[in-house]
mmCIF file of C-alpha atoms in Angstrom:
data_model
loop_
_atom_site.group_PDB
_atom_site.id
_atom_site.type_symbol
_atom_site.label_atom_id
_atom_site.label_comp_id
_atom_site.label_asym_id
_atom_site.label_seq_id
_atom_site.Cartn_x
_atom_site.Cartn_y
_atom_site.Cartn_z
ATOM 1 C CA MET A 1 -7.278 -21.983 10.843
ATOM 2 C CA SER A 2 -3.780 -20.681 11.411
ATOM 3 C CA LYS A 3 -3.159 -18.664 14.579
ATOM 4 C CA LEU A 4 -2.181 -15.750 12.320
ATOM 5 C CA TYR A 5 -5.782 -15.243 11.234
ATOM 6 C CA ASN A 6 -7.437 -13.457 14.157
ATOM 7 C CA TRP A 7 -8.965 -10.047 14.753
ATOM 8 C CA ARG A 8 -6.129 -8.923 17.001
ATOM 9 C CA ASN A 9 -3.567 -9.452 14.231
ATOM 10 C CA PHE A 10 -5.884 -7.829 11.717
ATOM 11 C CA TRP A 11 -6.073 -4.628 13.768
ATOM 12 C CA ILE A 12 -2.317 -4.624 14.459
ATOM 13 C CA PHE A 13 -1.353 -5.055 10.801
ATOM 14 C CA TRP A 14 -4.141 -3.060 9.136
ATOM 15 C CA GLY A 15 -4.153 -0.297 11.750
ATOM 16 C CA GLY A 16 -0.361 -0.181 11.791
ATOM 17 C CA GLY A 17 -0.382 0.101 8.018
ATOM 18 C CA LEU A 18 -2.852 2.981 8.138
ATOM 19 C CA ALA A 19 -0.776 4.765 10.778
ATOM 20 C CA LEU A 20 2.409 4.377 8.707
ATOM 21 C CA PHE A 21 0.526 5.563 5.612
ATOM 22 C CA GLY A 22 -0.425 8.708 7.516
ATOM 23 C CA TYR A 23 3.228 9.265 8.422
ATOM 24 C CA LEU A 24 4.290 8.804 4.797
ATOM 25 C CA ILE A 25 1.738 11.362 3.633
ATOM 26 C CA LEU A 26 2.902 13.881 6.232
ATOM 27 C CA SER A 27 6.592 13.366 5.425
ATOM 28 C CA ASN A 28 6.081 13.733 1.649
ATOM 29 C CA GLY A 29 6.409 17.517 1.970
ATOM 30 C CA ALA A 30 10.176 17.171 2.356
ATOM 31 C CA LEU A 31 10.304 15.702 -1.172
ATOM 32 C CA GLU A 32 8.304 18.448 -2.871
ATOM 33 C CA THR A 33 10.524 20.508 -5.203
ATOM 34 C CA LEU A 34 9.956 22.641 -8.301
ATOM 35 C CA VAL A 35 10.779 19.599 -10.436
ATOM 36 C CA ALA A 36 8.629 17.262 -8.300
ATOM 37 C CA PRO A 37 5.817 19.405 -6.832
ATOM 38 C CA ASN A 38 3.991 16.243 -5.722
ATOM 39 C CA GLY A 39 7.071 14.685 -4.111
ATOM 40 C CA ILE A 40 7.203 10.923 -4.214
ATOM 41 C CA LEU A 41 4.060 10.750 -6.366
ATOM 42 C CA ASP A 42 5.981 12.378 -9.215
ATOM 43 C CA HIS A 43 8.739 9.775 -8.869
ATOM 44 C CA GLN A 44 6.143 6.985 -8.995
ATOM 45 C CA SER A 45 4.668 8.402 -12.220
ATOM 46 C CA ALA A 46 7.987 9.238 -13.895
ATOM 47 C CA ALA A 47 7.922 6.868 -16.832
ATOM 48 C CA THR A 48 11.385 7.688 -18.168
ATOM 49 C CA ALA A 49 14.950 7.625 -16.876
ATOM 50 C CA GLU A 50 15.307 11.290 -17.839
ATOM 51 C CA ARG A 51 12.381 12.293 -15.604
ATOM 52 C CA VAL A 52 13.608 10.118 -12.714
ATOM 53 C CA ASN A 53 17.076 11.661 -12.974
ATOM 54 C CA ALA A 54 15.629 15.185 -12.915
ATOM 55 C CA ILE A 55 13.541 14.388 -9.815
ATOM 56 C CA GLN A 56 16.429 12.711 -8.004
ATOM 57 C CA GLU A 57 18.757 15.606 -8.840
ATOM 58 C CA SER A 58 16.206 18.048 -7.414
ATOM 59 C CA TRP A 59 16.046 15.965 -4.223
ATOM 60 C CA ALA A 60 19.837 15.862 -4.006
ATOM 61 C CA SER A 61 19.997 19.659 -4.404
ATOM 62 C CA ALA A 62 17.406 20.034 -1.632
ATOM 63 C CA GLY A 63 19.331 17.625 0.621
ATOM 64 C CA ALA A 64 16.384 15.230 0.602
ATOM 65 C CA LEU A 65 17.909 12.164 -1.071
ATOM 66 C CA ALA A 66 18.368 10.299 2.226
ATOM 67 C CA MET A 67 14.790 11.185 3.205
ATOM 68 C CA ALA A 68 13.578 9.698 -0.093
ATOM 69 C CA ARG A 69 15.499 6.463 0.555
ATOM 70 C CA TRP A 70 14.102 6.106 4.067
ATOM 71 C CA GLY A 71 10.637 6.972 2.770
ATOM 72 C CA MET A 72 10.790 4.162 0.233
ATOM 73 C CA ILE A 73 11.997 1.704 2.852
ATOM 74 C CA ALA A 74 9.128 2.825 5.118
ATOM 75 C CA ASP A 75 6.815 2.350 2.128
ATOM 76 C CA LEU A 76 7.930 -1.291 1.869
ATOM 77 C CA VAL A 77 7.051 -1.746 5.557
ATOM 78 C CA PHE A 78 3.682 -0.045 4.954
ATOM 79 C CA ILE A 79 2.933 -2.346 2.017
ATOM 80 C CA THR A 80 3.716 -5.412 4.124
ATOM 81 C CA LEU A 81 1.582 -4.281 7.060
ATOM 82 C CA TYR A 82 -1.414 -3.010 5.108
ATOM 83 C CA MET A 83 -1.509 -5.893 2.633
ATOM 84 C CA SER A 84 -1.157 -8.482 5.405
ATOM 85 C CA GLY A 85 -3.846 -6.817 7.498
ATOM 86 C CA GLY A 86 -6.202 -6.613 4.528
ATOM 87 C CA ILE A 87 -5.700 -10.260 3.639
ATOM 88 C CA ILE A 88 -6.177 -11.346 7.267
ATOM 89 C CA GLY A 89 -9.336 -9.245 7.656
ATOM 90 C CA GLY A 90 -10.723 -10.315 4.297
ATOM 91 C CA ARG A 91 -10.159 -13.975 5.097
ATOM 92 C CA LEU A 92 -11.794 -13.639 8.519
ATOM 93 C CA ILE A 93 -14.845 -12.004 6.973
ATOM 94 C CA TRP A 94 -14.934 -14.464 4.089
ATOM 95 C CA GLN A 95 -14.865 -17.472 6.417
ATOM 96 C CA ARG A 96 -16.954 -16.206 9.346
ATOM 97 C CA ALA A 97 -19.675 -14.009 7.861
ATOM 98 C CA ASN A 98 -23.263 -15.242 7.846
ATOM 99 C CA SER A 99 -24.344 -13.449 4.679
ATOM 100 C CA PRO A 100 -23.235 -14.998 1.366
ATOM 101 C CA THR A 101 -22.829 -11.474 -0.052
ATOM 102 C CA LEU A 102 -20.616 -10.410 2.852
ATOM 103 C CA LYS A 103 -18.529 -13.550 2.300
ATOM 104 C CA LYS A 104 -17.987 -12.362 -1.291
ATOM 105 C CA VAL A 105 -16.962 -8.915 -0.043
ATOM 106 C CA GLY A 106 -14.426 -10.633 2.227
ATOM 107 C CA LEU A 107 -13.040 -12.545 -0.761
ATOM 108 C CA LEU A 108 -12.919 -9.272 -2.721
ATOM 109 C CA CYS A 109 -10.816 -7.820 0.106
ATOM 110 C CA VAL A 110 -8.381 -10.736 0.001
ATOM 111 C CA LEU A 111 -7.930 -10.411 -3.756
ATOM 112 C CA SER A 112 -7.742 -6.604 -3.754
ATOM 113 C CA TYR A 113 -5.146 -6.481 -0.992
ATOM 114 C CA PHE A 114 -3.061 -9.148 -2.726
ATOM 115 C CA VAL A 115 -3.082 -7.214 -6.020
ATOM 116 C CA PHE A 116 -2.351 -3.982 -4.146
ATOM 117 C CA GLY A 117 0.639 -5.525 -2.377
ATOM 118 C CA LEU A 118 2.049 -7.124 -5.508
ATOM 119 C CA THR A 119 1.801 -3.984 -7.643
ATOM 120 C CA ASP A 120 3.009 -1.647 -4.881
ATOM 121 C CA TYR A 121 6.034 -3.882 -4.212
ATOM 122 C CA ILE A 122 6.859 -3.835 -7.935
ATOM 123 C CA GLU A 123 6.515 -0.056 -8.089
ATOM 124 C CA THR A 124 8.485 0.667 -4.914
ATOM 125 C CA VAL A 125 11.308 -1.777 -5.651
ATOM 126 C CA CYS A 126 11.705 -0.252 -9.122
ATOM 127 C CA GLN A 127 11.872 3.205 -7.551
ATOM 128 C CA LEU A 128 14.270 2.168 -4.803
ATOM 129 C CA ILE A 129 16.706 0.541 -7.251
ATOM 130 C CA GLN A 130 16.856 3.766 -9.259
ATOM 131 C CA LEU A 131 17.273 5.844 -6.117
ATOM 132 C CA VAL A 132 20.041 3.670 -4.651
ATOM 133 C CA ASN A 133 21.865 3.611 -7.997
ATOM 134 C CA GLU A 134 21.276 7.375 -8.329
ATOM 135 C CA GLN A 135 20.467 6.661 -11.961
ATOM 136 C CA GLY A 136 17.130 6.398 -13.708
ATOM 137 C CA SER A 137 16.247 3.447 -15.899
ATOM 138 C CA ASP A 138 13.631 3.556 -18.652
ATOM 139 C CA ILE A 139 12.632 -0.052 -17.915
ATOM 140 C CA LEU A 140 12.318 0.432 -14.144
ATOM 141 C CA ALA A 141 10.633 3.839 -14.448
ATOM 142 C CA GLY A 142 8.204 2.487 -17.043
ATOM 143 C CA THR A 143 7.418 -0.561 -14.919
ATOM 144 C CA ALA A 144 6.761 1.601 -11.848
ATOM 145 C CA ALA A 145 4.536 3.940 -13.865
ATOM 146 C CA LEU A 146 2.564 0.973 -15.273
ATOM 147 C CA ALA A 147 2.080 -0.566 -11.828
ATOM 148 C CA LYS A 148 0.838 2.669 -10.235
ATOM 149 C CA PRO A 149 -2.734 2.818 -11.660
ATOM 150 C CA VAL A 150 -3.375 -0.852 -10.824
ATOM 151 C CA LYS A 151 -1.978 -0.263 -7.323
ATOM 152 C CA VAL A 152 -4.163 2.797 -6.774
ATOM 153 C CA ALA A 153 -7.321 1.081 -8.058
ATOM 154 C CA SER A 154 -6.775 -2.031 -5.937
ATOM 155 C CA TRP A 155 -5.952 0.131 -2.883
ATOM 156 C CA ILE A 156 -9.231 2.050 -3.289
ATOM 157 C CA VAL A 157 -11.302 -1.097 -3.893
ATOM 158 C CA GLY A 158 -9.682 -2.952 -0.980
ATOM 159 C CA THR A 159 -9.976 -0.053 1.465
ATOM 160 C CA VAL A 160 -13.607 0.760 0.630
ATOM 161 C CA ALA A 161 -14.557 -2.931 0.636
ATOM 162 C CA MET A 162 -12.825 -3.488 3.993
ATOM 163 C CA ILE A 163 -14.525 -0.528 5.659
ATOM 164 C CA ALA A 164 -17.911 -1.613 4.286
ATOM 165 C CA ALA A 165 -17.283 -5.230 5.328
ATOM 166 C CA LEU A 166 -16.249 -4.213 8.852
ATOM 167 C CA ILE A 167 -19.382 -2.118 9.302
ATOM 168 C CA TRP A 168 -21.543 -4.886 7.838
ATOM 169 C CA ARG A 169 -19.871 -7.557 9.971
ATOM 170 C CA TRP A 170 -20.251 -5.393 13.096
ATOM 171 C CA SER A 171 -23.971 -4.951 12.426
ATOM 172 C CA GLU A 172 -24.301 -8.684 11.642
ATOM 173 C CA THR A 173 -22.713 -9.703 14.955
ATOM 174 C CA ARG A 174 -24.814 -7.204 16.944
ATOM 175 C CA ALA A 175 -28.085 -8.600 15.559
#
């Protein structure tokens, strides 16, 4: 097995991803405006160029456009960390667990974190292109809005499965 796949790297990547996610949640307040009361979440859901333009204009008026750019770049780092950690942890559980069911949960983690990463990259890159160009695009906004529900579902499944698998694996190794 590659030297990448070890518990130390899992905790660095997965834990680092969770820590960065916490930071992103806390910093979202700077992007909340009357047009985008949910901050970046409204930009993710904006399915039209018109809506993206309105949100970005509200951020520009609030002096938060640079914060939005840095937030999206930080989001790309978060995606990389959290997805990598989830895949590493899922693979470790999949290959090292004693229980056949726990092995399947590990495989579920690998697949969920892969789908999460893929869809979140698509969504965030579409957003970032529109933000850098300071111009909405119906195609990019629509693509980001389509990717969001799949991203959210795979994030929930992966996170819940990973927590359950870690607890199960911990109890399995203690026995």
